[in-house]
Amino acid sequence: MATLNYRLLVLGAFSVIWRGTPGVHAAQPYDDRCLSWQMRERTVSIWTIRGRLKNVAFTGSPQQLATVGACRRGESDLVHRDGGWYLYATCEVGDVPVTEPDGFLGVDLGIANIATTAGTATAGDGVRYSGKGLNAVRHRNRELRRRLQAKRTKSARRLLKKRRRKETRFAANANHSIAKQIVTEATRTGRGIALEDLQGIRDRVRLRKPQRVTLHSWSFHQLGSFIAYKARRAGVAVVHVDPAYTSQECSACGHIDRANRPGQETFRCMSCGFAEHADVNAARNIAARGVAGWAVSHAA
């Protein structure tokens, strides 16, 4: 069972509807006794400290509205954020039975390339999702924040407030798009998805100061979680594998050597001479470990 939270925009403004610290709007939970949904009319009826408000319109994407109408469970949260009112509805969607995978699609997560996918075969199916555009947006936003913070004027603070979370929304949209394409490819080819277990990587990796901002803005966990929940809804098997030495191991002969990867994009095996894009080679190693991990976990 997958639990999803959908954010629906409330088309209307409220006065003060709950008691609390002036100017502070925390999420206010409502159960079905205090908030009733009329999905056909796309309105809600909600109790406030000033009485019941009826026929308050809300909207969302067609998929969100269909899911909320069919699968909403439990309480909903009313949130005031960036000048707008939103209802967060909790939905419980049944998982599709996992199909026995015919091989695995390895996913190598990175910064220069947000994700690179490849199967265990040695040619033909490597796909790279470039992070150039996302990194350029992050750099531009970082420089704009720095300049606005240095000005320390009222208009600069107003612009900073207006732009907050814009980069987060942009990155989340990019991750949703990439995750959808990866899960669609795995579904089309009947394969499972092998992901790197990168938990704790920020504590393990030691980088120079200019590289730390890039590492800490790397949203690999969000992309991995998006892939995992979309795969569950599609019935695609997902395994997490040890990422150690996947960038230094030859996917053709298995030879591991630090010299195999002389550059960010280049992989050339010092033993057998196999050459490939470094991220594609790493994705193939991840796919092979996914096959082995699935076999071990389902040996019984």
C-alpha positions as YAML, in Angstrom:
chain: A
units: angstrom
residues:
- id: 1
  name: MET
  ca: [0.00, 0.00, 0.00]
- id: 2
  name: ALA
  ca: [1.48, 3.34, -1.08]
- id: 3
  name: THR
  ca: [0.64, 6.50, 0.88]
- id: 4
  name: LEU
  ca: [0.62, 9.66, -1.23]
- id: 5
  name: ASN
  ca: [0.07, 13.28, -0.23]
- id: 6
  name: TYR
  ca: [-1.60, 15.48, -2.85]
- id: 7
  name: ARG
  ca: [-1.60, 19.27, -2.59]
- id: 8
  name: LEU
  ca: [-4.81, 20.87, -3.85]
- id: 9
  name: LEU
  ca: [-5.10, 24.63, -4.31]
- id: 10
  name: VAL
  ca: [-8.02, 26.22, -2.47]
- id: 11
  name: LEU
  ca: [-9.62, 28.90, -4.66]
- id: 12
  name: GLY
  ca: [-10.44, 31.49, -2.07]
- id: 13
  name: ALA
  ca: [-9.04, 33.43, 0.86]
- id: 14
  name: PHE
  ca: [-9.77, 32.87, 4.53]
- id: 15
  name: SER
  ca: [-9.66, 35.23, 7.42]
- id: 16
  name: VAL
  ca: [-8.18, 33.92, 10.67]
- id: 17
  name: ILE
  ca: [-9.61, 30.40, 10.88]
- id: 18
  name: TRP
  ca: [-7.74, 28.93, 13.80]
- id: 19
  name: ARG
  ca: [-6.30, 30.23, 17.02]
- id: 20
  name: GLY
  ca: [-2.55, 30.54, 17.35]
- id: 21
  name: THR
  ca: [0.36, 32.93, 17.30]
- id: 22
  name: PRO
  ca: [-0.45, 36.01, 15.18]
- id: 23
  name: GLY
  ca: [1.25, 35.85, 11.80]
- id: 24
  name: VAL
  ca: [2.21, 32.18, 12.18]
- id: 25
  name: HIS
  ca: [0.26, 29.67, 10.08]
- id: 26
  name: ALA
  ca: [1.03, 26.08, 10.94]
- id: 27
  name: ALA
  ca: [-0.68, 23.16, 9.22]
- id: 28
  name: GLN
  ca: [-4.16, 22.67, 10.65]
- id: 29
  name: PRO
  ca: [-5.41, 19.05, 10.55]
- id: 30
  name: TYR
  ca: [-9.08, 18.28, 9.83]
- id: 31
  name: ASP
  ca: [-10.86, 14.95, 9.97]
- id: 32
  name: ASP
  ca: [-14.11, 14.06, 8.19]
- id: 33
  name: ARG
  ca: [-16.19, 15.57, 10.99]
- id: 34
  name: CYS
  ca: [-14.72, 19.03, 10.43]
- id: 35
  name: LEU
  ca: [-14.10, 18.99, 6.70]
- id: 36
  name: SER
  ca: [-16.33, 17.35, 4.12]
- id: 37
  name: TRP
  ca: [-15.49, 16.89, 0.44]
- id: 38
  name: GLN
  ca: [-17.89, 17.32, -2.47]
- id: 39
  name: MET
  ca: [-15.77, 15.86, -5.27]
- id: 40
  name: ARG
  ca: [-18.36, 16.28, -8.02]
- id: 41
  name: GLU
  ca: [-18.73, 20.01, -7.31]
- id: 42
  name: ARG
  ca: [-15.02, 20.34, -6.39]
- id: 43
  name: THR
  ca: [-15.85, 22.13, -3.16]
- id: 44
  name: VAL
  ca: [-15.26, 21.54, 0.54]
- id: 45
  name: SER
  ca: [-17.20, 22.48, 3.63]
- id: 46
  name: ILE
  ca: [-14.97, 23.35, 6.56]
- id: 47
  name: TRP
  ca: [-15.45, 24.28, 10.21]
- id: 48
  name: THR
  ca: [-13.61, 27.39, 11.44]
- id: 49
  name: ILE
  ca: [-13.67, 29.32, 14.70]
- id: 50
  name: ARG
  ca: [-16.18, 31.63, 12.98]
- id: 51
  name: GLY
  ca: [-18.51, 28.85, 11.93]
- id: 52
  name: ARG
  ca: [-18.82, 26.56, 8.94]
- id: 53
  name: LEU
  ca: [-17.72, 27.77, 5.52]
- id: 54
  name: LYS
  ca: [-19.54, 26.05, 2.68]
- id: 55
  name: ASN
  ca: [-18.85, 25.65, -1.04]
- id: 56
  name: VAL
  ca: [-15.16, 26.56, -0.86]
- id: 57
  name: ALA
  ca: [-13.77, 25.66, -4.29]
- id: 58
  name: PHE
  ca: [-10.50, 23.78, -4.81]
- id: 59
  name: THR
  ca: [-8.61, 22.51, -7.84]
- id: 60
  name: GLY
  ca: [-5.78, 20.22, -8.88]
- id: 61
  name: SER
  ca: [-4.60, 18.17, -11.83]
- id: 62
  name: PRO
  ca: [-7.06, 15.60, -13.31]
- id: 63
  name: GLN
  ca: [-4.95, 12.74, -11.92]
- id: 64
  name: GLN
  ca: [-4.90, 14.28, -8.44]
- id: 65
  name: LEU
  ca: [-8.65, 14.86, -8.42]
- id: 66
  name: ALA
  ca: [-9.36, 11.29, -9.56]
- id: 67
  name: THR
  ca: [-7.03, 9.80, -6.94]
- id: 68
  name: VAL
  ca: [-8.39, 11.96, -4.11]
- id: 69
  name: GLY
  ca: [-11.95, 11.03, -5.05]
- id: 70
  name: ALA
  ca: [-11.20, 7.30, -5.04]
- id: 71
  name: CYS
  ca: [-8.45, 6.78, -2.48]
- id: 72
  name: ARG
  ca: [-8.55, 9.55, 0.13]
- id: 73
  name: ARG
  ca: [-8.09, 8.27, 3.68]
- id: 74
  name: GLY
  ca: [-7.77, 9.90, 7.11]
- id: 75
  name: GLU
  ca: [-7.37, 13.57, 7.90]
- id: 76
  name: SER
  ca: [-6.46, 16.46, 5.61]
- id: 77
  name: ASP
  ca: [-4.19, 19.40, 6.38]
- id: 78
  name: LEU
  ca: [-5.01, 23.02, 5.57]
- id: 79
  name: VAL
  ca: [-1.84, 25.06, 4.95]
- id: 80
  name: HIS
  ca: [-1.23, 28.74, 4.25]
- id: 81
  name: ARG
  ca: [1.88, 29.03, 2.11]
- id: 82
  name: ASP
  ca: [3.31, 31.84, -0.02]
- id: 83
  name: GLY
  ca: [0.04, 33.75, 0.01]
- id: 84
  name: GLY
  ca: [-2.13, 30.80, -1.02]
- id: 85
  name: TRP
  ca: [-4.25, 28.20, 0.77]
- id: 86
  name: TYR
  ca: [-3.69, 24.50, 0.14]
- id: 87
  name: LEU
  ca: [-5.32, 21.27, 1.25]
- id: 88
  name: TYR
  ca: [-2.99, 18.31, 1.68]
- id: 89
  name: ALA
  ca: [-5.03, 15.14, 1.19]
- id: 90
  name: THR
  ca: [-3.65, 11.74, 2.21]
- id: 91
  name: CYS
  ca: [-4.41, 8.94, -0.25]
- id: 92
  name: GLU
  ca: [-3.73, 5.22, 0.13]
- id: 93
  name: VAL
  ca: [-3.20, 3.62, -3.27]
- id: 94
  name: GLY
  ca: [-2.91, -0.14, -3.56]
- id: 95
  name: ASP
  ca: [0.38, -1.41, -4.98]
- id: 96
  name: VAL
  ca: [0.37, -3.35, -8.24]
- id: 97
  name: PRO
  ca: [1.77, -6.91, -7.84]
- id: 98
  name: VAL
  ca: [5.48, -6.90, -8.72]
- id: 99
  name: THR
  ca: [6.22, -8.61, -12.02]
- id: 100
  name: GLU
  ca: [9.16, -11.02, -12.17]
- id: 101
  name: PRO
  ca: [11.83, -8.90, -13.89]
- id: 102
  name: ASP
  ca: [13.54, -9.94, -17.10]
- id: 103
  name: GLY
  ca: [16.87, -8.37, -16.15]
- id: 104
  name: PHE
  ca: [17.49, -5.02, -14.51]
- id: 105
  name: LEU
  ca: [17.95, -1.41, -15.56]
- id: 106
  name: GLY
  ca: [20.82, 0.11, -13.60]
- id: 107
  name: VAL
  ca: [20.52, 3.78, -12.56]
- id: 108
  name: ASP
  ca: [23.73, 5.69, -11.83]
- id: 109
  name: LEU
  ca: [23.00, 8.95, -9.99]
- id: 110
  name: GLY
  ca: [25.36, 11.89, -10.37]
- id: 111
  name: ILE
  ca: [25.77, 15.64, -10.59]
- id: 112
  name: ALA
  ca: [27.08, 16.24, -14.12]
- id: 113
  name: ASN
  ca: [24.48, 13.72, -15.30]
- id: 114
  name: ILE
  ca: [21.53, 13.57, -12.90]
- id: 115
  name: ALA
  ca: [20.88, 9.95, -13.86]
- id: 116
  name: THR
  ca: [22.30, 7.47, -16.33]
- id: 117
  name: THR
  ca: [20.51, 4.22, -17.15]
- id: 118
  name: ALA
  ca: [21.81, 1.06, -18.79]
- id: 119
  name: GLY
  ca: [21.16, -2.67, -18.74]
- id: 120
  name: THR
  ca: [23.68, -5.47, -18.33]
- id: 121
  name: ALA
  ca: [24.34, -5.68, -22.10]
- id: 122
  name: THR
  ca: [27.59, -4.11, -23.30]
- id: 123
  name: ALA
  ca: [26.13, -1.94, -26.07]
- id: 124
  name: GLY
  ca: [23.18, 0.07, -27.16]
- id: 125
  name: ASP
  ca: [20.93, 1.09, -24.26]
- id: 126
  name: GLY
  ca: [22.78, 3.73, -22.24]
- id: 127
  name: VAL
  ca: [20.69, 6.88, -21.64]
- id: 128
  name: ARG
  ca: [22.07, 9.96, -19.89]
- id: 129
  name: TYR
  ca: [19.89, 12.65, -18.28]
- id: 130
  name: SER
  ca: [22.10, 15.73, -18.22]
- id: 131
  name: GLY
  ca: [22.25, 17.92, -15.14]
- id: 132
  name: LYS
  ca: [23.70, 20.88, -17.04]
- id: 133
  name: GLY
  ca: [20.45, 22.85, -17.11]
- id: 134
  name: LEU
  ca: [19.61, 22.17, -13.46]
- id: 135
  name: ASN
  ca: [23.13, 23.07, -12.31]
- id: 136
  name: ALA
  ca: [23.01, 26.30, -14.35]
- id: 137
  name: VAL
  ca: [19.72, 27.28, -12.68]
- id: 138
  name: ARG
  ca: [21.15, 26.53, -9.24]
- id: 139
  name: HIS
  ca: [24.26, 28.59, -9.95]
- id: 140
  name: ARG
  ca: [22.19, 31.51, -11.23]
- id: 141
  name: ASN
  ca: [19.87, 31.39, -8.21]
- id: 142
  name: ARG
  ca: [22.82, 31.16, -5.83]
- id: 143
  name: GLU
  ca: [24.45, 34.25, -7.34]
- id: 144
  name: LEU
  ca: [21.14, 36.14, -7.31]
- id: 145
  name: ARG
  ca: [20.59, 35.31, -3.62]
- id: 146
  name: ARG
  ca: [24.12, 36.46, -2.82]
- id: 147
  name: ARG
  ca: [23.61, 39.82, -4.54]
- id: 148
  name: LEU
  ca: [20.18, 40.42, -3.01]
- id: 149
  name: GLN
  ca: [21.38, 39.53, 0.49]
- id: 150
  name: ALA
  ca: [24.28, 41.97, 0.09]
- id: 151
  name: LYS
  ca: [21.93, 44.84, -0.84]
- id: 152
  name: ARG
  ca: [19.92, 44.52, 2.42]
- id: 153
  name: THR
  ca: [17.12, 46.74, 1.11]
- id: 154
  name: LYS
  ca: [13.40, 46.30, 1.57]
- id: 155
  name: SER
  ca: [12.86, 45.56, -2.13]
- id: 156
  name: ALA
  ca: [15.69, 42.99, -2.07]
- id: 157
  name: ARG
  ca: [14.12, 41.20, 0.90]
- id: 158
  name: ARG
  ca: [10.74, 41.28, -0.85]
- id: 159
  name: LEU
  ca: [12.26, 39.66, -3.97]
- id: 160
  name: LEU
  ca: [14.06, 37.05, -1.88]
- id: 161
  name: LYS
  ca: [10.79, 36.11, -0.21]
- id: 162
  name: LYS
  ca: [9.05, 35.91, -3.58]
- id: 163
  name: ARG
  ca: [11.70, 33.60, -5.04]
- id: 164
  name: ARG
  ca: [12.10, 31.27, -2.09]
- id: 165
  name: ARG
  ca: [11.51, 27.60, -2.82]
- id: 166
  name: LYS
  ca: [11.53, 28.33, -6.56]
- id: 167
  name: GLU
  ca: [14.71, 26.29, -7.04]
- id: 168
  name: THR
  ca: [13.25, 23.45, -4.95]
- id: 169
  name: ARG
  ca: [10.14, 23.32, -7.12]
- id: 170
  name: PHE
  ca: [12.25, 23.37, -10.29]
- id: 171
  name: ALA
  ca: [14.44, 20.49, -9.07]
- id: 172
  name: ALA
  ca: [11.42, 18.45, -7.94]
- id: 173
  name: ASN
  ca: [9.77, 18.88, -11.34]
- id: 174
  name: ALA
  ca: [12.97, 17.73, -13.08]
- id: 175
  name: ASN
  ca: [13.22, 14.69, -10.79]
- id: 176
  name: HIS
  ca: [9.57, 13.77, -11.41]
- id: 177
  name: SER
  ca: [10.14, 13.91, -15.16]
- id: 178
  name: ILE
  ca: [13.30, 11.77, -15.04]
- id: 179
  name: ALA
  ca: [11.73, 9.23, -12.65]
- id: 180
  name: LYS
  ca: [8.69, 8.87, -14.90]
- id: 181
  name: GLN
  ca: [10.87, 8.22, -17.97]
- id: 182
  name: ILE
  ca: [12.99, 5.63, -16.14]
- id: 183
  name: VAL
  ca: [9.97, 3.73, -14.80]
- id: 184
  name: THR
  ca: [8.29, 3.87, -18.23]
- id: 185
  name: GLU
  ca: [11.41, 2.38, -19.86]
- id: 186
  name: ALA
  ca: [11.60, -0.39, -17.25]
- id: 187
  name: THR
  ca: [7.90, -1.18, -17.73]
- id: 188
  name: ARG
  ca: [8.23, -1.25, -21.51]
- id: 189
  name: THR
  ca: [11.18, -3.66, -21.44]
- id: 190
  name: GLY
  ca: [9.92, -5.83, -18.57]
- id: 191
  name: ARG
  ca: [12.96, -5.12, -16.42]
- id: 192
  name: GLY
  ca: [13.40, -4.16, -12.79]
- id: 193
  name: ILE
  ca: [15.27, -1.08, -11.56]
- id: 194
  name: ALA
  ca: [18.55, -1.21, -9.63]
- id: 195
  name: LEU
  ca: [19.40, 1.90, -7.57]
- id: 196
  name: GLU
  ca: [22.51, 2.82, -5.63]
- id: 197
  name: ASP
  ca: [22.21, 2.84, -1.83]
- id: 198
  name: LEU
  ca: [23.76, 6.28, -1.24]
- id: 199
  name: GLN
  ca: [22.68, 6.70, 2.37]
- id: 200
  name: GLY
  ca: [25.28, 8.68, 4.31]
- id: 201
  name: ILE
  ca: [27.32, 9.69, 1.26]
- id: 202
  name: ARG
  ca: [27.43, 13.34, 2.31]
- id: 203
  name: ASP
  ca: [29.18, 12.32, 5.54]
- id: 204
  name: ARG
  ca: [31.61, 9.95, 3.82]
- id: 205
  name: VAL
  ca: [32.75, 12.13, 0.92]
- id: 206
  name: ARG
  ca: [35.44, 14.76, 1.48]
- id: 207
  name: LEU
  ca: [35.49, 17.58, -1.06]
- id: 208
  name: ARG
  ca: [37.08, 20.95, -1.53]
- id: 209
  name: LYS
  ca: [35.06, 23.93, -0.32]
- id: 210
  name: PRO
  ca: [33.82, 25.06, -3.79]
- id: 211
  name: GLN
  ca: [32.38, 21.57, -4.40]
- id: 212
  name: ARG
  ca: [30.50, 21.27, -1.11]
- id: 213
  name: VAL
  ca: [27.59, 23.49, -2.17]
- id: 214
  name: THR
  ca: [27.08, 21.33, -5.26]
- id: 215
  name: LEU
  ca: [27.15, 18.11, -3.22]
- id: 216
  name: HIS
  ca: [24.72, 19.37, -0.59]
- id: 217
  name: SER
  ca: [22.26, 20.61, -3.22]
- id: 218
  name: TRP
  ca: [22.34, 17.20, -4.95]
- id: 219
  name: SER
  ca: [18.78, 15.83, -4.67]
- id: 220
  name: PHE
  ca: [19.64, 12.16, -5.25]
- id: 221
  name: HIS
  ca: [17.45, 10.99, -2.36]
- id: 222
  name: GLN
  ca: [14.39, 12.71, -3.78]
- id: 223
  name: LEU
  ca: [14.97, 11.24, -7.25]
- id: 224
  name: GLY
  ca: [15.46, 7.77, -5.77]
- id: 225
  name: SER
  ca: [12.25, 8.04, -3.75]
- id: 226
  name: PHE
  ca: [10.32, 9.25, -6.81]
- id: 227
  name: ILE
  ca: [11.59, 6.28, -8.84]
- id: 228
  name: ALA
  ca: [10.74, 3.85, -6.04]
- id: 229
  name: TYR
  ca: [7.14, 4.96, -5.51]
- id: 230
  name: LYS
  ca: [6.39, 5.26, -9.24]
- id: 231
  name: ALA
  ca: [7.83, 1.76, -9.72]
- id: 232
  name: ARG
  ca: [5.62, 0.35, -6.95]
- id: 233
  name: ARG
  ca: [2.54, 1.80, -8.65]
- id: 234
  name: ALA
  ca: [3.63, 0.22, -11.95]
- id: 235
  name: GLY
  ca: [4.52, -3.19, -10.48]
- id: 236
  name: VAL
  ca: [8.23, -2.80, -11.32]
- id: 237
  name: ALA
  ca: [10.77, -4.51, -9.05]
- id: 238
  name: VAL
  ca: [13.26, -2.21, -7.32]
- id: 239
  name: VAL
  ca: [16.47, -3.24, -5.56]
- id: 240
  name: HIS
  ca: [19.14, -1.13, -3.86]
- id: 241
  name: VAL
  ca: [22.76, -2.18, -4.33]
- id: 242
  name: ASP
  ca: [26.14, -1.32, -2.85]
- id: 243
  name: PRO
  ca: [27.63, 1.50, -4.99]
- id: 244
  name: ALA
  ca: [31.25, 0.77, -3.99]
- id: 245
  name: TYR
  ca: [33.66, 0.80, -6.95]
- id: 246
  name: THR
  ca: [30.90, 0.87, -9.58]
- id: 247
  name: SER
  ca: [32.71, 3.77, -11.28]
- id: 248
  name: GLN
  ca: [36.09, 1.96, -11.28]
- id: 249
  name: GLU
  ca: [34.93, -1.56, -12.24]
- id: 250
  name: CYS
  ca: [34.94, -2.70, -15.85]
- id: 251
  name: SER
  ca: [31.48, -3.90, -16.87]
- id: 252
  name: ALA
  ca: [33.04, -6.20, -19.49]
- id: 253
  name: CYS
  ca: [35.72, -8.08, -17.53]
- id: 254
  name: GLY
  ca: [35.18, -7.02, -13.90]
- id: 255
  name: HIS
  ca: [38.66, -5.52, -13.42]
- id: 256
  name: ILE
  ca: [38.73, -2.81, -10.74]
- id: 257
  name: ASP
  ca: [41.35, -0.10, -10.95]
- id: 258
  name: ARG
  ca: [41.30, 3.58, -10.07]
- id: 259
  name: ALA
  ca: [43.18, 4.27, -13.31]
- id: 260
  name: ASN
  ca: [40.26, 2.84, -15.30]
- id: 261
  name: ARG
  ca: [38.54, 6.21, -14.98]
- id: 262
  name: PRO
  ca: [40.98, 8.99, -15.92]
- id: 263
  name: GLY
  ca: [38.24, 11.64, -16.28]
- id: 264
  name: GLN
  ca: [34.64, 12.46, -15.42]
- id: 265
  name: GLU
  ca: [33.27, 11.06, -18.70]
- id: 266
  name: THR
  ca: [35.99, 8.62, -19.71]
- id: 267
  name: PHE
  ca: [36.26, 4.94, -18.81]
- id: 268
  name: ARG
  ca: [38.98, 2.76, -20.31]
- id: 269
  name: CYS
  ca: [39.78, -0.63, -18.76]
- id: 270
  name: MET
  ca: [43.50, -1.09, -18.07]
- id: 271
  name: SER
  ca: [43.08, -4.87, -18.34]
- id: 272
  name: CYS
  ca: [40.92, -5.62, -21.41]
- id: 273
  name: GLY
  ca: [40.87, -2.24, -23.13]
- id: 274
  name: PHE
  ca: [37.05, -1.86, -22.99]
- id: 275
  name: ALA
  ca: [36.03, 1.79, -23.42]
- id: 276
  name: GLU
  ca: [32.67, 3.44, -22.64]
- id: 277
  name: HIS
  ca: [31.18, 6.58, -21.14]
- id: 278
  name: ALA
  ca: [32.02, 6.36, -17.44]
- id: 279
  name: ASP
  ca: [28.43, 6.83, -16.22]
- id: 280
  name: VAL
  ca: [27.06, 4.23, -18.65]
- id: 281
  name: ASN
  ca: [29.70, 1.74, -17.50]
- id: 282
  name: ALA
  ca: [28.75, 2.41, -13.85]
- id: 283
  name: ALA
  ca: [25.05, 1.95, -14.66]
- id: 284
  name: ARG
  ca: [25.81, -1.46, -16.20]
- id: 285
  name: ASN
  ca: [27.68, -2.49, -13.06]
- id: 286
  name: ILE
  ca: [24.70, -1.41, -10.96]
- id: 287
  name: ALA
  ca: [22.35, -3.41, -13.23]
- id: 288
  name: ALA
  ca: [24.53, -6.53, -12.82]
- id: 289
  name: ARG
  ca: [24.51, -6.12, -9.03]
- id: 290
  name: GLY
  ca: [20.74, -5.72, -9.19]
- id: 291
  name: VAL
  ca: [20.42, -9.07, -10.96]
- id: 292
  name: ALA
  ca: [22.62, -10.72, -8.34]
- id: 293
  name: GLY
  ca: [20.80, -9.05, -5.44]
- id: 294
  name: TRP
  ca: [17.40, -10.09, -6.76]
- id: 295
  name: ALA
  ca: [18.56, -13.67, -7.24]
- id: 296
  name: VAL
  ca: [19.87, -13.87, -3.68]
- id: 297
  name: SER
  ca: [16.78, -12.28, -2.11]
- id: 298
  name: HIS
  ca: [14.43, -14.61, -4.06]
- id: 299
  name: ALA
  ca: [16.53, -17.78, -3.90]
- id: 300
  name: ALA
  ca: [14.01, -19.48, -1.61]
...
